[in-house]
């Protein structure tokens, strides 16, 4: 009996099934359902090891329509898996793989080396071989090794429209996530495959040149401005190429921007959101330098709407440059960032208080009138009174200066401990002092709370340690 429902309606029903297993079961109902729903199964692809990649690659080589059905590719849960001698031989003697390798490679030597890495089960080789087939991708989430030469190679060829790309590829790709995984370096035997050490920034740059991409998320990015050698005839003061990228959202985690990520930020023609979390764990890190980000973001001050700087970053006492003193310097005024709605920043970077108890520039003179939410991190208890006073001035002038302001958050080391400085002595008995924000923190913030209530604003106090309990 034929179903009365048209295919379009059946597909809409199938799209409502969130579980992949449920979608998979649909293709076994009948031949009609198999042909109808099989592309839906391939819409969101997750690949976790070389066996998944091998199976998927053979499937889309056999039926290219399935490759065109893929909209999202996720390899973030990739884990290294050993390849037996029999499996390796099967990979390297596969006619389908050999034919596709010849189509992708520019030489027999390259094809042979690529096949060797496939036979080792390395994620870099497998994902680089799969990507050129997925012309309709909207989102890519990749886990990558430090040494990913074939992924880097295939993306550069995509940008240059070289073999195997005859026209501009990835014309629908909008969202890219790159996740460096140190465990893959170890498990996939980085030392055995050789090659120069890569940095995630080298993988990022080609995506900035794809016209459809809007969002980039990555971790462990080392500022390409500090590692890219100057071209012949250039000078250290030469400004980078401006405004060629369509990317509007950048989110960099556990990264090191010695020069404010200038190459990446200045490439964006209409940057709307910039989030950066610093980490001094990278060998090339010279420490967090807020003023460098102020300089690089200057070109985006008319478009930037969201700014997170150093959200819960990590700072070492010493870096490759020596004593780490720059992380508490002032970012600079945000007044000229006329589209800015959301700011999340550390107190020493928001106000110039490095060598004094009061800021050289009042908070009112540091904030744009467009601001809606302000989240201040890293407030030491000794600065809380000063910050409350500065925020009170902002709230009292809200109607004339900050009409869009709706919420203020203050985060710091505010929790009670077993022996705090409230003239309280920790109970040595079985009772343990509850981990909560200290009463005197609330008392110090009460005048600001009263002003916020009167002005219709939200005020929230946070402690970093408590937020993870």
Tab-separated table of C-alpha atoms in Angstrom:
chain	number	residue	atom	x	y	z
A	1	UNK	CA	0.000	0.000	0.000
A	2	UNK	CA	1.368	3.370	-0.959
A	3	UNK	CA	1.425	6.097	1.680
A	4	UNK	CA	-0.885	9.003	1.079
A	5	UNK	CA	1.614	11.533	2.461
A	6	UNK	CA	3.796	13.253	-0.151
A	7	UNK	CA	7.561	12.967	0.093
A	8	UNK	CA	7.991	16.577	1.194
A	9	UNK	CA	5.795	15.961	4.226
A	10	UNK	CA	7.594	12.710	5.049
A	11	UNK	CA	10.945	14.504	4.925
A	12	UNK	CA	9.664	17.199	7.264
A	13	UNK	CA	8.626	14.491	9.702
A	14	UNK	CA	12.003	12.790	9.393
A	15	UNK	CA	13.818	16.057	10.113
A	16	UNK	CA	12.021	16.279	13.455
A	17	UNK	CA	13.706	13.070	14.622
A	18	UNK	CA	16.659	14.244	16.708
A	19	UNK	CA	18.210	10.849	17.379
A	20	UNK	CA	20.463	9.601	14.577
A	21	UNK	CA	19.430	6.046	15.373
A	22	UNK	CA	15.795	6.909	14.642
A	23	UNK	CA	16.716	8.422	11.284
A	24	UNK	CA	18.844	5.382	10.522
A	25	UNK	CA	15.939	3.027	11.275
A	26	UNK	CA	13.759	4.831	8.757
A	27	UNK	CA	15.828	3.623	5.806
A	28	UNK	CA	15.043	-0.011	6.687
A	29	UNK	CA	11.258	0.415	6.588
A	30	UNK	CA	10.955	0.011	2.824
A	31	UNK	CA	12.832	0.666	-0.411
A	32	UNK	CA	10.847	3.877	-0.799
A	33	UNK	CA	11.916	5.047	2.694
A	34	UNK	CA	15.492	3.952	2.020
A	35	UNK	CA	15.840	6.119	-1.080
A	36	UNK	CA	13.947	9.011	0.507
A	37	UNK	CA	15.644	9.197	3.897
A	38	UNK	CA	19.204	8.033	3.137
A	39	UNK	CA	20.381	11.578	2.283
A	40	UNK	CA	18.873	12.723	5.591
A	41	UNK	CA	21.075	10.221	7.433
A	42	UNK	CA	24.115	11.763	5.759
A	43	UNK	CA	23.133	15.347	6.571
A	44	UNK	CA	25.023	15.480	9.893
A	45	UNK	CA	28.154	13.340	9.734
A	46	UNK	CA	30.231	12.371	12.788
A	47	UNK	CA	33.516	10.560	12.220
A	48	UNK	CA	35.369	9.213	15.250
A	49	UNK	CA	38.223	7.108	13.839
A	50	UNK	CA	39.842	5.904	10.626
A	51	UNK	CA	37.317	3.070	10.227
A	52	UNK	CA	34.411	5.552	10.252
A	53	UNK	CA	36.303	7.696	7.752
A	54	UNK	CA	37.063	4.734	5.488
A	55	UNK	CA	33.456	3.584	5.473
A	56	UNK	CA	32.120	7.105	4.851
A	57	UNK	CA	34.624	7.881	2.099
A	58	UNK	CA	33.829	4.705	0.177
A	59	UNK	CA	30.091	5.394	0.540
A	60	UNK	CA	30.266	8.918	-0.925
A	61	UNK	CA	32.681	7.864	-3.671
A	62	UNK	CA	30.178	5.235	-4.713
A	63	UNK	CA	27.168	7.556	-4.434
A	64	UNK	CA	28.158	11.228	-4.902
A	65	UNK	CA	24.589	12.333	-4.125
A	66	UNK	CA	25.211	11.337	-0.515
A	67	UNK	CA	28.233	13.623	-0.383
A	68	UNK	CA	26.064	16.495	-1.604
A	69	UNK	CA	23.573	15.753	1.192
A	70	UNK	CA	26.144	16.432	3.941
A	71	UNK	CA	25.636	19.757	5.741
A	72	UNK	CA	27.682	19.275	8.919
A	73	UNK	CA	30.939	17.379	9.469
A	74	UNK	CA	32.109	16.703	13.041
A	75	UNK	CA	35.450	15.108	13.893
A	76	UNK	CA	35.898	16.583	17.377
A	77	UNK	CA	35.593	13.152	19.027
A	78	UNK	CA	38.203	11.526	16.786
A	79	UNK	CA	40.352	9.028	18.656
A	80	UNK	CA	43.363	7.173	17.396
A	81	UNK	CA	42.739	3.545	16.478
A	82	UNK	CA	45.373	1.029	15.486
A	83	UNK	CA	45.474	-0.291	11.938
A	84	UNK	CA	46.265	-3.947	11.431
A	85	UNK	CA	48.492	-5.113	8.593
A	86	UNK	CA	45.469	-6.569	6.803
A	87	UNK	CA	43.523	-3.297	7.174
A	88	UNK	CA	46.495	-1.279	5.966
A	89	UNK	CA	46.865	-3.501	2.910
A	90	UNK	CA	43.152	-3.209	2.162
A	91	UNK	CA	43.333	0.589	2.365
A	92	UNK	CA	46.353	0.870	0.104
A	93	UNK	CA	44.992	-1.573	-2.500
A	94	UNK	CA	41.484	-0.079	-2.655
A	95	UNK	CA	40.721	0.855	-6.251
A	96	UNK	CA	38.248	3.559	-5.216
A	97	UNK	CA	40.726	5.216	-2.838
A	98	UNK	CA	43.564	4.939	-5.343
A	99	UNK	CA	41.498	6.605	-8.062
A	100	UNK	CA	40.455	9.455	-5.764
A	101	UNK	CA	44.019	9.918	-4.508
A	102	UNK	CA	45.194	10.316	-8.097
A	103	UNK	CA	42.487	12.923	-8.662
A	104	UNK	CA	43.470	14.885	-5.541
A	105	UNK	CA	47.278	14.609	-5.701
A	106	UNK	CA	49.591	16.577	-7.937
A	107	UNK	CA	52.190	13.826	-8.250
A	108	UNK	CA	52.673	10.100	-7.804
A	109	UNK	CA	55.011	10.781	-4.893
A	110	UNK	CA	52.377	12.857	-3.126
A	111	UNK	CA	49.773	10.174	-3.719
A	112	UNK	CA	52.091	7.501	-2.280
A	113	UNK	CA	52.849	9.558	0.830
A	114	UNK	CA	49.157	10.273	1.304
A	115	UNK	CA	48.307	6.575	1.038
A	116	UNK	CA	50.984	5.836	3.624
A	117	UNK	CA	49.375	8.214	6.131
A	118	UNK	CA	45.956	6.708	5.396
A	119	UNK	CA	47.412	3.313	6.188
A	120	UNK	CA	48.606	4.660	9.523
A	121	UNK	CA	45.055	5.760	10.368
A	122	UNK	CA	46.043	9.429	10.764
A	123	UNK	CA	43.139	11.864	10.995
A	124	UNK	CA	44.937	14.529	8.948
A	125	UNK	CA	45.110	12.328	5.847
A	126	UNK	CA	41.545	11.037	6.097
A	127	UNK	CA	39.791	14.367	6.634
A	128	UNK	CA	41.848	16.051	3.884
A	129	UNK	CA	40.733	13.350	1.457
A	130	UNK	CA	37.065	13.653	2.447
A	131	UNK	CA	36.650	17.448	2.446
A	132	UNK	CA	36.855	18.086	-1.340
A	133	UNK	CA	33.852	15.814	-1.876
A	134	UNK	CA	31.537	17.712	0.495
A	135	UNK	CA	30.526	20.697	-1.612
A	136	UNK	CA	27.381	21.559	0.367
A	137	UNK	CA	28.858	21.803	3.876
A	138	UNK	CA	27.531	24.513	6.189
A	139	UNK	CA	29.530	23.637	9.305
A	140	UNK	CA	32.873	21.920	10.005
A	141	UNK	CA	34.195	20.901	13.433
A	142	UNK	CA	37.683	19.419	13.247
A	143	UNK	CA	40.065	17.917	15.783
A	144	UNK	CA	43.581	18.171	14.460
A	145	UNK	CA	47.164	17.255	15.321
A	146	UNK	CA	50.063	19.677	15.650
A	147	UNK	CA	51.405	18.265	12.391
A	148	UNK	CA	48.530	18.333	9.861
A	149	UNK	CA	50.247	18.854	6.491
A	150	UNK	CA	47.523	17.368	4.271
A	151	UNK	CA	44.696	19.291	5.905
A	152	UNK	CA	46.715	22.472	5.496
A	153	UNK	CA	47.547	21.508	1.887
A	154	UNK	CA	43.964	20.779	0.838
A	155	UNK	CA	42.632	24.019	2.370
A	156	UNK	CA	45.289	26.100	0.615
A	157	UNK	CA	44.406	24.432	-2.683
A	158	UNK	CA	40.749	25.205	-2.001
A	159	UNK	CA	41.558	28.893	-1.588
A	160	UNK	CA	43.682	28.906	-4.743
A	161	UNK	CA	41.123	26.800	-6.697
A	162	UNK	CA	43.830	24.287	-7.555
A	163	UNK	CA	43.469	20.558	-8.112
A	164	UNK	CA	41.090	18.949	-7.169
A	165	UNK	CA	39.050	22.206	-7.055
A	166	UNK	CA	38.129	23.699	-10.418
A	167	UNK	CA	35.774	26.359	-9.003
A	168	UNK	CA	35.497	28.122	-5.650
A	169	UNK	CA	34.763	25.308	-3.147
A	170	UNK	CA	32.824	25.378	0.121
A	171	UNK	CA	30.550	28.097	-1.213
A	172	UNK	CA	27.975	27.381	1.505
A	173	UNK	CA	30.336	26.909	4.462
A	174	UNK	CA	29.452	29.327	7.266
A	175	UNK	CA	30.825	27.964	10.539
A	176	UNK	CA	34.272	26.485	11.269
A	177	UNK	CA	35.655	25.049	14.519
A	178	UNK	CA	39.241	23.869	14.916
A	179	UNK	CA	40.184	21.973	18.070
A	180	UNK	CA	43.820	21.129	18.706
A	181	UNK	CA	44.160	17.806	20.493
A	182	UNK	CA	47.470	17.084	22.173
A	183	UNK	CA	46.448	13.477	22.752
A	184	UNK	CA	46.342	12.951	18.991
A	185	UNK	CA	49.946	14.129	18.754
A	186	UNK	CA	50.914	11.320	21.103
A	187	UNK	CA	48.521	8.602	20.013
A	188	UNK	CA	49.029	9.128	16.305
A	189	UNK	CA	52.815	9.028	16.627
A	190	UNK	CA	53.668	12.546	15.509
A	191	UNK	CA	57.368	11.831	15.716
A	192	UNK	CA	57.093	8.920	13.287
A	193	UNK	CA	55.604	10.926	10.444
A	194	UNK	CA	58.059	13.793	10.487
A	195	UNK	CA	57.372	17.222	9.085
A	196	UNK	CA	57.688	20.702	10.521
A	197	UNK	CA	55.693	21.694	13.576
A	198	UNK	CA	52.532	23.569	12.608
A	199	UNK	CA	50.436	26.027	14.529
A	200	UNK	CA	46.662	26.296	14.386
A	201	UNK	CA	46.925	29.791	12.906
A	202	UNK	CA	48.300	28.305	9.687
A	203	UNK	CA	45.159	26.189	9.451
A	204	UNK	CA	42.921	29.149	10.280
A	205	UNK	CA	44.084	31.540	7.589
A	206	UNK	CA	42.658	29.696	4.545
A	207	UNK	CA	39.184	29.690	6.124
A	208	UNK	CA	39.379	33.478	6.437
A	209	UNK	CA	39.659	33.604	2.651
A	210	UNK	CA	36.483	31.622	1.941
A	211	UNK	CA	33.756	34.175	1.145
A	212	UNK	CA	30.857	32.340	2.793
A	213	UNK	CA	32.432	31.687	6.218
A	214	UNK	CA	31.038	33.850	9.015
A	215	UNK	CA	32.115	32.194	12.288
A	216	UNK	CA	35.513	30.870	13.401
A	217	UNK	CA	36.144	29.053	16.696
A	218	UNK	CA	39.578	27.686	17.546
A	219	UNK	CA	41.853	26.867	20.453
A	220	UNK	CA	45.615	27.016	20.974
A	221	UNK	CA	46.053	29.726	18.354
A	222	UNK	CA	49.419	31.458	18.415
A	223	UNK	CA	49.271	34.924	16.875
A	224	UNK	CA	50.167	34.547	13.184
A	225	UNK	CA	51.486	38.124	13.286
A	226	UNK	CA	54.394	36.869	15.379
A	227	UNK	CA	55.228	33.747	13.364
A	228	UNK	CA	54.609	34.789	9.758
A	229	UNK	CA	57.870	36.011	8.215
A	230	UNK	CA	57.747	39.357	6.429
A	231	UNK	CA	57.828	39.118	2.672
A	232	UNK	CA	60.799	40.455	0.797
A	233	UNK	CA	60.847	44.217	0.775
A	234	UNK	CA	58.382	44.551	3.656
A	235	UNK	CA	59.094	46.408	6.853
A	236	UNK	CA	58.150	45.710	10.433
A	237	UNK	CA	55.788	48.671	10.341
A	238	UNK	CA	53.906	47.468	7.269
A	239	UNK	CA	50.170	47.137	7.962
A	240	UNK	CA	48.518	43.802	7.189
A	241	UNK	CA	45.963	43.387	4.437
A	242	UNK	CA	42.626	44.832	5.584
A	243	UNK	CA	38.997	43.892	5.181
A	244	UNK	CA	39.102	40.988	2.727
A	245	UNK	CA	37.312	38.414	4.929
A	246	UNK	CA	33.569	37.980	5.424
A	247	UNK	CA	34.014	36.522	8.934
A	248	UNK	CA	31.951	38.348	11.560
A	249	UNK	CA	32.550	36.197	14.680
A	250	UNK	CA	35.925	35.097	16.089
A	251	UNK	CA	36.245	32.958	19.229
A	252	UNK	CA	39.823	32.049	20.235
A	253	UNK	CA	40.355	29.921	23.342
A	254	UNK	CA	43.515	29.124	25.319
A	255	UNK	CA	45.466	31.148	22.771
A	256	UNK	CA	48.350	33.602	22.661
A	257	UNK	CA	47.993	36.884	20.785
A	258	UNK	CA	51.324	38.627	21.161
A	259	UNK	CA	50.277	41.251	18.605
A	260	UNK	CA	46.545	41.332	19.268
A	261	UNK	CA	45.784	38.732	16.581
A	262	UNK	CA	46.259	41.600	14.150
A	263	UNK	CA	46.434	39.466	10.998
A	264	UNK	CA	43.130	37.752	11.782
A	265	UNK	CA	41.209	40.737	13.179
A	266	UNK	CA	42.224	43.219	10.498
A	267	UNK	CA	41.263	40.806	7.742
A	268	UNK	CA	37.591	41.074	8.744
A	269	UNK	CA	35.547	43.676	6.895
A	270	UNK	CA	32.622	43.629	9.357
A	271	UNK	CA	33.693	42.015	12.636
A	272	UNK	CA	30.766	41.849	15.062
A	273	UNK	CA	31.983	39.525	17.829
A	274	UNK	CA	35.493	38.949	19.168
A	275	UNK	CA	36.132	36.574	22.074
A	276	UNK	CA	39.639	35.835	23.278
A	277	UNK	CA	40.926	33.687	26.134
A	278	UNK	CA	44.633	33.998	26.839
A	279	UNK	CA	47.018	31.210	27.829
A	280	UNK	CA	50.699	31.511	28.655
A	281	UNK	CA	51.163	27.765	28.131
A	282	UNK	CA	52.412	28.240	24.564
A	283	UNK	CA	56.152	28.327	23.981
A	284	UNK	CA	55.896	31.462	21.850
A	285	UNK	CA	53.692	33.344	24.324
A	286	UNK	CA	55.047	36.708	25.458
A	287	UNK	CA	52.155	37.235	27.862
A	288	UNK	CA	48.754	38.859	27.490
A	289	UNK	CA	49.100	42.377	26.058
A	290	UNK	CA	45.711	44.173	26.143
A	291	UNK	CA	46.885	47.341	24.403
A	292	UNK	CA	47.849	45.253	21.355
A	293	UNK	CA	44.217	44.120	21.052
A	294	UNK	CA	43.038	47.707	21.344
A	295	UNK	CA	45.199	48.595	18.347
A	296	UNK	CA	44.118	45.632	16.239
A	297	UNK	CA	40.417	46.139	16.998
A	298	UNK	CA	40.483	49.816	16.055
A	299	UNK	CA	39.428	48.972	12.497
A	300	UNK	CA	36.294	47.248	13.894
A	301	UNK	CA	35.156	49.933	16.328
A	302	UNK	CA	32.131	50.844	14.182
A	303	UNK	CA	30.925	47.246	13.782
A	304	UNK	CA	31.974	45.324	16.915
A	305	UNK	CA	28.995	44.385	19.102
A	306	UNK	CA	30.454	41.752	21.451
A	307	UNK	CA	33.886	41.865	23.094
A	308	UNK	CA	35.194	39.218	25.499
A	309	UNK	CA	38.823	39.718	26.466
A	310	UNK	CA	40.731	37.081	28.407
A	311	UNK	CA	37.681	35.254	29.759
A	312	UNK	CA	39.147	33.121	32.589
A	313	UNK	CA	42.581	33.173	30.968
A	314	UNK	CA	45.772	31.719	32.455
A	315	UNK	CA	48.853	33.826	33.205
A	316	UNK	CA	52.298	32.646	34.297
A	317	UNK	CA	54.695	34.766	36.385
A	318	UNK	CA	57.283	34.374	33.621
A	319	UNK	CA	57.000	33.882	29.851
A	320	UNK	CA	59.460	33.576	26.983
A	321	UNK	CA	59.859	37.354	27.128
A	322	UNK	CA	60.779	37.295	30.828
A	323	UNK	CA	58.844	38.692	33.775
A	324	UNK	CA	55.149	38.737	32.900
A	325	UNK	CA	53.943	42.223	33.811
A	326	UNK	CA	51.778	43.245	30.885
A	327	UNK	CA	48.639	41.224	31.657
A	328	UNK	CA	47.361	43.870	34.106
A	329	UNK	CA	47.779	46.835	31.778
A	330	UNK	CA	44.875	48.997	30.644
A	331	UNK	CA	43.148	48.000	27.407
A	332	UNK	CA	42.158	51.578	26.661
A	333	UNK	CA	38.885	53.461	26.303
A	334	UNK	CA	35.938	51.782	24.582
A	335	UNK	CA	34.038	55.013	23.971
A	336	UNK	CA	34.715	55.003	20.229
A	337	UNK	CA	33.349	51.452	19.831
A	338	UNK	CA	29.951	52.851	18.985
A	339	UNK	CA	28.185	49.542	18.188
A	340	UNK	CA	29.405	47.667	21.286
A	341	UNK	CA	26.604	46.000	23.268
A	342	UNK	CA	28.313	43.328	25.380
A	343	UNK	CA	31.670	43.631	27.177
A	344	UNK	CA	33.383	40.997	29.292
A	345	UNK	CA	36.793	42.072	30.562
A	346	UNK	CA	39.134	41.849	33.555
A	347	UNK	CA	39.064	44.799	35.942
A	348	UNK	CA	42.775	45.731	35.507
A	349	UNK	CA	42.204	45.861	31.740
A	350	UNK	CA	38.963	47.848	32.017
A	351	UNK	CA	40.358	50.538	34.348
A	352	UNK	CA	43.889	51.873	34.600
A	353	UNK	CA	44.582	50.963	38.246
A	354	UNK	CA	47.877	49.195	37.895
A	355	UNK	CA	49.866	51.508	40.178
A	356	UNK	CA	47.104	53.241	42.123
A	357	UNK	CA	43.835	52.719	43.962
A	358	UNK	CA	41.780	55.027	41.734
A	359	UNK	CA	41.686	54.866	37.905
A	360	UNK	CA	43.336	57.618	35.899
A	361	UNK	CA	40.306	57.612	33.594
A	362	UNK	CA	36.842	57.231	35.208
A	363	UNK	CA	34.734	54.269	34.130
A	364	UNK	CA	32.143	56.615	32.625
A	365	UNK	CA	34.800	57.809	30.185
A	366	UNK	CA	35.751	54.248	29.197
A	367	UNK	CA	32.370	52.846	28.160
A	368	UNK	CA	30.363	53.370	24.942
A	369	UNK	CA	26.802	54.672	25.131
A	370	UNK	CA	25.581	51.621	23.179
A	371	UNK	CA	26.500	49.203	26.018
A	372	UNK	CA	23.809	46.750	27.202
A	373	UNK	CA	25.695	44.282	29.443
A	374	UNK	CA	28.983	44.694	31.346
A	375	UNK	CA	30.738	41.691	32.930
A	376	UNK	CA	33.822	42.593	34.993
A	377	UNK	CA	36.154	39.714	35.875
A	378	UNK	CA	39.026	39.443	38.325
A	379	UNK	CA	37.943	42.082	40.842
A	380	UNK	CA	40.162	41.835	43.897
A	381	UNK	CA	38.402	42.491	47.181
A	382	UNK	CA	40.564	45.548	47.857
A	383	UNK	CA	39.247	47.182	44.668
A	384	UNK	CA	35.571	46.388	45.225
A	385	UNK	CA	34.755	49.682	46.967
A	386	UNK	CA	36.370	51.667	44.167
A	387	UNK	CA	34.551	49.648	41.490
A	388	UNK	CA	31.203	50.057	43.241
A	389	UNK	CA	31.732	53.828	43.310
A	390	UNK	CA	32.664	53.896	39.610
A	391	UNK	CA	29.635	51.792	38.669
A	392	UNK	CA	27.327	53.956	40.759
A	393	UNK	CA	28.354	56.928	38.656
A	394	UNK	CA	27.561	54.937	35.510
A	395	UNK	CA	24.138	53.869	36.816
A	396	UNK	CA	23.217	57.367	37.980
A	397	UNK	CA	23.977	58.697	34.502
A	398	UNK	CA	22.284	55.826	32.715
A	399	UNK	CA	19.436	57.841	31.193
A	400	UNK	CA	21.681	60.394	29.531
A	401	UNK	CA	24.883	58.408	28.926
A	402	UNK	CA	24.030	54.685	28.857
A	403	UNK	CA	20.338	54.336	27.956
A	404	UNK	CA	20.726	50.727	26.710
A	405	UNK	CA	22.450	49.360	29.837
A	406	UNK	CA	20.497	46.441	31.328
A	407	UNK	CA	22.879	44.284	33.367
A	408	UNK	CA	26.133	44.444	35.350
A	409	UNK	CA	28.136	41.435	36.600
A	410	UNK	CA	31.113	41.504	38.974
A	411	UNK	CA	33.339	38.441	39.401
A	412	UNK	CA	36.159	37.985	41.887
A	413	UNK	CA	37.606	35.854	44.684
A	414	UNK	CA	34.648	36.540	46.951
A	415	UNK	CA	33.928	33.217	48.602
A	416	UNK	CA	34.106	32.354	52.262
A	417	UNK	CA	36.986	30.130	53.291
A	418	UNK	CA	37.642	28.131	56.444
A	419	UNK	CA	39.401	31.131	58.015
A	420	UNK	CA	38.419	34.355	56.313
A	421	UNK	CA	39.384	37.874	57.310
A	422	UNK	CA	35.974	38.735	58.725
A	423	UNK	CA	37.341	38.261	62.253
A	424	UNK	CA	35.709	34.861	62.175
A	425	UNK	CA	37.532	31.791	63.373
A	426	UNK	CA	36.977	28.529	61.561
A	427	UNK	CA	35.100	25.935	63.594
A	428	UNK	CA	37.401	23.043	64.316
A	429	UNK	CA	34.408	20.780	64.899
A	430	UNK	CA	32.477	18.701	62.351
A	431	UNK	CA	30.750	21.744	60.853
A	432	UNK	CA	32.474	23.173	57.780
A	433	UNK	CA	31.908	26.754	56.689
A	434	UNK	CA	29.679	26.716	53.626
A	435	UNK	CA	31.313	27.890	50.406
A	436	UNK	CA	29.364	31.053	49.648
A	437	UNK	CA	30.131	34.657	48.801
A	438	UNK	CA	31.120	36.513	51.964
A	439	UNK	CA	28.559	38.740	53.648
A	440	UNK	CA	30.863	41.732	53.568
A	441	UNK	CA	31.045	41.477	49.777
A	442	UNK	CA	27.286	41.844	49.603
A	443	UNK	CA	27.449	44.681	52.126
A	444	UNK	CA	30.054	46.527	50.066
A	445	UNK	CA	27.952	46.102	46.912
A	446	UNK	CA	24.627	47.031	48.558
A	447	UNK	CA	24.735	50.760	47.590
A	448	UNK	CA	25.238	49.738	43.973
A	449	UNK	CA	22.446	47.163	44.258
A	450	UNK	CA	20.058	49.848	45.519
A	451	UNK	CA	20.957	52.148	42.625
A	452	UNK	CA	20.531	49.321	40.110
A	453	UNK	CA	17.100	48.405	41.446
A	454	UNK	CA	16.016	52.037	41.214
A	455	UNK	CA	17.300	52.239	37.640
A	456	UNK	CA	15.778	48.893	36.582
A	457	UNK	CA	19.156	47.178	36.114
A	458	UNK	CA	20.259	43.680	37.043
A	459	UNK	CA	23.310	43.305	39.299
A	460	UNK	CA	24.998	39.930	39.809
A	461	UNK	CA	27.992	38.947	41.955
A	462	UNK	CA	30.047	35.866	41.060
A	463	UNK	CA	32.912	33.860	42.454
A	464	UNK	CA	34.828	31.808	39.919
A	465	UNK	CA	35.328	28.811	42.175
A	466	UNK	CA	31.676	28.731	43.226
A	467	UNK	CA	30.471	28.927	39.638
A	468	UNK	CA	32.064	25.513	38.996
A	469	UNK	CA	30.608	23.788	42.036
